[in-house]
Amino acid sequence: MTEPPRATPRAVRLRDVPANRRRGGDIRVVLGPKTAGATTGFLGVLTLLGGEHVSEHYHPYSEEFLYVVRGAVTVRVDGADTPVATGEGLLVPIGARHRVTNLAAEPAEVVFHLCPLAPEPSLGHVDTEELPHPEAPHPEIARV
């Protein structure tokens, strides 16, 4: 039996990853197929200033894990709001519509992880409301 290829350990600095602002806030995929050669999922950091949000969307193939490292956010999952504070995490199930909002004045910082990867990047994320900044650059998650 042949083993699947293994990713090589690689440290990636948050500041070296371009921000994706199309869906709201500052979203940076730190460890993923493009940045680190990941094969099963990706991890990143979301920063939301007071009043900012990430537009509603869902992932048809992936669970999303959210962990708040600073501030607090409200996550609407399938229409129900859940407050998530510093030191708390939330699981967003596969296929669940969700939206992340910072209702406070101070910035919030959230680490997120999604897995497994969709069969191709275009199938991984489905927007269900208008994007706040559709003209903003959209850094790809997949390998170049």
PDB file of C-alpha atoms in Angstrom:
ATOM      1  CA  MET A   1       0.000   0.000   0.000  1.00  0.00           C
ATOM      2  CA  THR A   2       1.339   3.398  -0.974  1.00  0.00           C
ATOM      3  CA  GLU A   3       1.184   6.177   1.592  1.00  0.00           C
ATOM      4  CA  PRO A   4      -0.274   9.546   0.540  1.00  0.00           C
ATOM      5  CA  PRO A   5       2.210  12.406   0.076  1.00  0.00           C
ATOM      6  CA  ARG A   6       3.044  14.284   3.251  1.00  0.00           C
ATOM      7  CA  ALA A   7       3.264  18.043   3.581  1.00  0.00           C
ATOM      8  CA  THR A   8       6.621  19.442   4.651  1.00  0.00           C
ATOM      9  CA  PRO A   9       6.575  21.368   7.961  1.00  0.00           C
ATOM     10  CA  ARG A  10       6.510  25.078   7.177  1.00  0.00           C
ATOM     11  CA  ALA A  11       6.069  28.121   9.415  1.00  0.00           C
ATOM     12  CA  VAL A  12       3.998  30.925   7.895  1.00  0.00           C
ATOM     13  CA  ARG A  13       3.749  34.441   9.341  1.00  0.00           C
ATOM     14  CA  LEU A  14       0.312  36.014   9.498  1.00  0.00           C
ATOM     15  CA  ARG A  15       1.667  39.335   8.232  1.00  0.00           C
ATOM     16  CA  ASP A  16       3.037  37.640   5.099  1.00  0.00           C
ATOM     17  CA  VAL A  17      -0.405  36.396   4.001  1.00  0.00           C
ATOM     18  CA  PRO A  18      -2.553  38.759   1.906  1.00  0.00           C
ATOM     19  CA  ALA A  19      -5.872  39.787   3.423  1.00  0.00           C
ATOM     20  CA  ASN A  20      -9.161  38.773   1.851  1.00  0.00           C
ATOM     21  CA  ARG A  21     -11.689  41.550   2.589  1.00  0.00           C
ATOM     22  CA  ARG A  22     -14.395  40.630   0.048  1.00  0.00           C
ATOM     23  CA  ARG A  23     -16.703  38.953   2.573  1.00  0.00           C
ATOM     24  CA  GLY A  24     -15.973  41.494   5.330  1.00  0.00           C
ATOM     25  CA  GLY A  25     -13.290  41.957   7.945  1.00  0.00           C
ATOM     26  CA  ASP A  26      -9.698  40.851   7.411  1.00  0.00           C
ATOM     27  CA  ILE A  27      -9.495  37.130   6.587  1.00  0.00           C
ATOM     28  CA  ARG A  28      -6.076  35.483   6.181  1.00  0.00           C
ATOM     29  CA  VAL A  29      -5.519  31.798   5.452  1.00  0.00           C
ATOM     30  CA  VAL A  30      -2.231  31.173   7.259  1.00  0.00           C
ATOM     31  CA  LEU A  31      -1.885  27.407   6.776  1.00  0.00           C
ATOM     32  CA  GLY A  32      -3.493  25.960   3.669  1.00  0.00           C
ATOM     33  CA  PRO A  33      -2.721  24.263   0.369  1.00  0.00           C
ATOM     34  CA  LYS A  34      -1.189  27.425  -1.155  1.00  0.00           C
ATOM     35  CA  THR A  35       0.725  28.737   1.868  1.00  0.00           C
ATOM     36  CA  ALA A  36       1.928  25.512   3.495  1.00  0.00           C
ATOM     37  CA  GLY A  37       1.076  22.590   1.199  1.00  0.00           C
ATOM     38  CA  ALA A  38      -1.780  21.400   3.439  1.00  0.00           C
ATOM     39  CA  THR A  39      -3.787  18.507   2.031  1.00  0.00           C
ATOM     40  CA  THR A  40      -6.772  18.103   4.381  1.00  0.00           C
ATOM     41  CA  GLY A  41      -7.897  21.582   5.456  1.00  0.00           C
ATOM     42  CA  PHE A  42      -6.845  25.121   6.229  1.00  0.00           C
ATOM     43  CA  LEU A  43      -6.376  27.418   9.228  1.00  0.00           C
ATOM     44  CA  GLY A  44      -6.520  31.173   9.360  1.00  0.00           C
ATOM     45  CA  VAL A  45      -7.215  34.306  11.342  1.00  0.00           C
ATOM     46  CA  LEU A  46     -10.220  36.611  11.055  1.00  0.00           C
ATOM     47  CA  THR A  47      -9.971  40.147  12.427  1.00  0.00           C
ATOM     48  CA  LEU A  48     -13.177  42.157  12.737  1.00  0.00           C
ATOM     49  CA  LEU A  49     -13.255  45.786  13.811  1.00  0.00           C
ATOM     50  CA  GLY A  50     -16.234  47.009  15.798  1.00  0.00           C
ATOM     51  CA  GLY A  51     -19.400  46.724  13.707  1.00  0.00           C
ATOM     52  CA  GLU A  52     -17.814  44.607  10.943  1.00  0.00           C
ATOM     53  CA  HIS A  53     -19.135  41.243   9.833  1.00  0.00           C
ATOM     54  CA  VAL A  54     -18.351  38.360   7.510  1.00  0.00           C
ATOM     55  CA  SER A  55     -21.278  37.866   5.140  1.00  0.00           C
ATOM     56  CA  GLU A  56     -23.446  34.768   5.420  1.00  0.00           C
ATOM     57  CA  HIS A  57     -22.175  31.674   3.635  1.00  0.00           C
ATOM     58  CA  TYR A  58     -21.883  27.907   3.998  1.00  0.00           C
ATOM     59  CA  HIS A  59     -19.364  25.167   3.284  1.00  0.00           C
ATOM     60  CA  PRO A  60     -20.877  22.132   1.502  1.00  0.00           C
ATOM     61  CA  TYR A  61     -17.887  19.884   2.294  1.00  0.00           C
ATOM     62  CA  SER A  62     -16.283  21.283   5.453  1.00  0.00           C
ATOM     63  CA  GLU A  63     -16.896  21.786   9.149  1.00  0.00           C
ATOM     64  CA  GLU A  64     -15.623  25.116  10.449  1.00  0.00           C
ATOM     65  CA  PHE A  65     -14.080  25.515  13.873  1.00  0.00           C
ATOM     66  CA  LEU A  66     -13.991  29.059  15.321  1.00  0.00           C
ATOM     67  CA  TYR A  67     -11.938  30.037  18.385  1.00  0.00           C
ATOM     68  CA  VAL A  68     -11.974  33.611  19.719  1.00  0.00           C
ATOM     69  CA  VAL A  69      -8.552  34.779  20.894  1.00  0.00           C
ATOM     70  CA  ARG A  70      -9.478  38.445  21.448  1.00  0.00           C
ATOM     71  CA  GLY A  71     -12.757  40.283  21.886  1.00  0.00           C
ATOM     72  CA  ALA A  72     -16.115  38.663  21.214  1.00  0.00           C
ATOM     73  CA  VAL A  73     -18.266  37.865  18.193  1.00  0.00           C
ATOM     74  CA  THR A  74     -21.815  36.783  17.526  1.00  0.00           C
ATOM     75  CA  VAL A  75     -22.148  33.870  15.127  1.00  0.00           C
ATOM     76  CA  ARG A  76     -25.505  33.328  13.448  1.00  0.00           C
ATOM     77  CA  VAL A  77     -25.794  29.649  12.492  1.00  0.00           C
ATOM     78  CA  ASP A  78     -28.906  28.647  10.551  1.00  0.00           C
ATOM     79  CA  GLY A  79     -30.737  31.704  11.924  1.00  0.00           C
ATOM     80  CA  ALA A  80     -29.792  31.321  15.617  1.00  0.00           C
ATOM     81  CA  ASP A  81     -27.314  33.745  17.237  1.00  0.00           C
ATOM     82  CA  THR A  82     -24.576  32.422  19.502  1.00  0.00           C
ATOM     83  CA  PRO A  83     -22.261  34.819  21.363  1.00  0.00           C
ATOM     84  CA  VAL A  84     -18.657  33.580  21.448  1.00  0.00           C
ATOM     85  CA  ALA A  85     -16.183  35.320  23.778  1.00  0.00           C
ATOM     86  CA  THR A  86     -12.419  35.228  24.278  1.00  0.00           C
ATOM     87  CA  GLY A  87     -11.320  31.701  25.129  1.00  0.00           C
ATOM     88  CA  GLU A  88     -14.424  30.072  23.607  1.00  0.00           C
ATOM     89  CA  GLY A  89     -14.855  28.019  20.460  1.00  0.00           C
ATOM     90  CA  LEU A  90     -17.778  27.127  18.223  1.00  0.00           C
ATOM     91  CA  LEU A  91     -18.310  24.317  15.713  1.00  0.00           C
ATOM     92  CA  VAL A  92     -20.188  25.233  12.525  1.00  0.00           C
ATOM     93  CA  PRO A  93     -21.492  21.993  10.960  1.00  0.00           C
ATOM     94  CA  ILE A  94     -21.089  21.100   7.287  1.00  0.00           C
ATOM     95  CA  GLY A  95     -23.727  22.904   5.223  1.00  0.00           C
ATOM     96  CA  ALA A  96     -24.848  25.293   7.997  1.00  0.00           C
ATOM     97  CA  ARG A  97     -25.379  28.888   6.915  1.00  0.00           C
ATOM     98  CA  HIS A  98     -23.351  31.189   9.139  1.00  0.00           C
ATOM     99  CA  ARG A  99     -22.378  34.840   9.584  1.00  0.00           C
ATOM    100  CA  VAL A 100     -19.844  36.290  12.033  1.00  0.00           C
ATOM    101  CA  THR A 101     -20.393  39.786  13.505  1.00  0.00           C
ATOM    102  CA  ASN A 102     -18.458  41.936  15.954  1.00  0.00           C
ATOM    103  CA  LEU A 103     -21.101  43.913  17.859  1.00  0.00           C
ATOM    104  CA  ALA A 104     -18.564  45.494  20.249  1.00  0.00           C
ATOM    105  CA  ALA A 105     -16.434  48.616  19.770  1.00  0.00           C
ATOM    106  CA  GLU A 106     -13.101  46.843  20.221  1.00  0.00           C
ATOM    107  CA  PRO A 107     -11.568  44.543  17.570  1.00  0.00           C
ATOM    108  CA  ALA A 108     -12.135  40.800  17.677  1.00  0.00           C
ATOM    109  CA  GLU A 109      -9.676  38.155  16.505  1.00  0.00           C
ATOM    110  CA  VAL A 110     -10.841  34.649  15.643  1.00  0.00           C
ATOM    111  CA  VAL A 111      -8.803  31.618  14.606  1.00  0.00           C
ATOM    112  CA  PHE A 112     -10.686  29.385  12.159  1.00  0.00           C
ATOM    113  CA  HIS A 113     -10.049  25.920  10.758  1.00  0.00           C
ATOM    114  CA  LEU A 114     -11.960  24.144   7.996  1.00  0.00           C
ATOM    115  CA  CYS A 115     -11.733  20.502   7.017  1.00  0.00           C
ATOM    116  CA  PRO A 116     -11.960  18.440   4.972  1.00  0.00           C
ATOM    117  CA  LEU A 117     -11.120  20.395   1.846  1.00  0.00           C
ATOM    118  CA  ALA A 118     -13.698  20.565  -0.942  1.00  0.00           C
ATOM    119  CA  PRO A 119     -12.834  18.607  -4.104  1.00  0.00           C
ATOM    120  CA  GLU A 120     -11.894  21.949  -5.713  1.00  0.00           C
ATOM    121  CA  PRO A 121     -11.663  25.479  -4.248  1.00  0.00           C
ATOM    122  CA  SER A 122     -14.664  26.847  -6.157  1.00  0.00           C
ATOM    123  CA  LEU A 123     -16.891  24.290  -4.374  1.00  0.00           C
ATOM    124  CA  GLY A 124     -15.683  25.090  -0.860  1.00  0.00           C
ATOM    125  CA  HIS A 125     -17.573  28.282  -0.094  1.00  0.00           C
ATOM    126  CA  VAL A 126     -21.099  29.334  -1.085  1.00  0.00           C
ATOM    127  CA  ASP A 127     -22.159  32.939  -0.437  1.00  0.00           C
ATOM    128  CA  THR A 128     -25.802  33.434   0.556  1.00  0.00           C
ATOM    129  CA  GLU A 129     -25.901  37.227   0.894  1.00  0.00           C
ATOM    130  CA  GLU A 130     -24.366  40.203  -0.855  1.00  0.00           C
ATOM    131  CA  LEU A 131     -20.644  40.647  -0.207  1.00  0.00           C
ATOM    132  CA  PRO A 132     -19.643  43.866   1.607  1.00  0.00           C
ATOM    133  CA  HIS A 133     -16.609  44.397  -0.681  1.00  0.00           C
ATOM    134  CA  PRO A 134     -17.066  42.368  -3.901  1.00  0.00           C
ATOM    135  CA  GLU A 135     -14.401  44.451  -5.669  1.00  0.00           C
ATOM    136  CA  ALA A 136     -11.651  43.547  -3.165  1.00  0.00           C
ATOM    137  CA  PRO A 137      -8.910  41.102  -4.191  1.00  0.00           C
ATOM    138  CA  HIS A 138      -9.667  37.442  -3.504  1.00  0.00           C
ATOM    139  CA  PRO A 139      -6.479  35.542  -2.586  1.00  0.00           C
ATOM    140  CA  GLU A 140      -6.906  31.887  -3.526  1.00  0.00           C
ATOM    141  CA  ILE A 141      -6.559  29.054  -1.017  1.00  0.00           C
ATOM    142  CA  ALA A 142      -5.511  26.418  -3.569  1.00  0.00           C
ATOM    143  CA  ARG A 143      -1.993  25.775  -4.769  1.00  0.00           C
ATOM    144  CA  VAL A 144      -0.707  28.088  -7.466  1.00  0.00           C
TER     145      VAL A 144
END
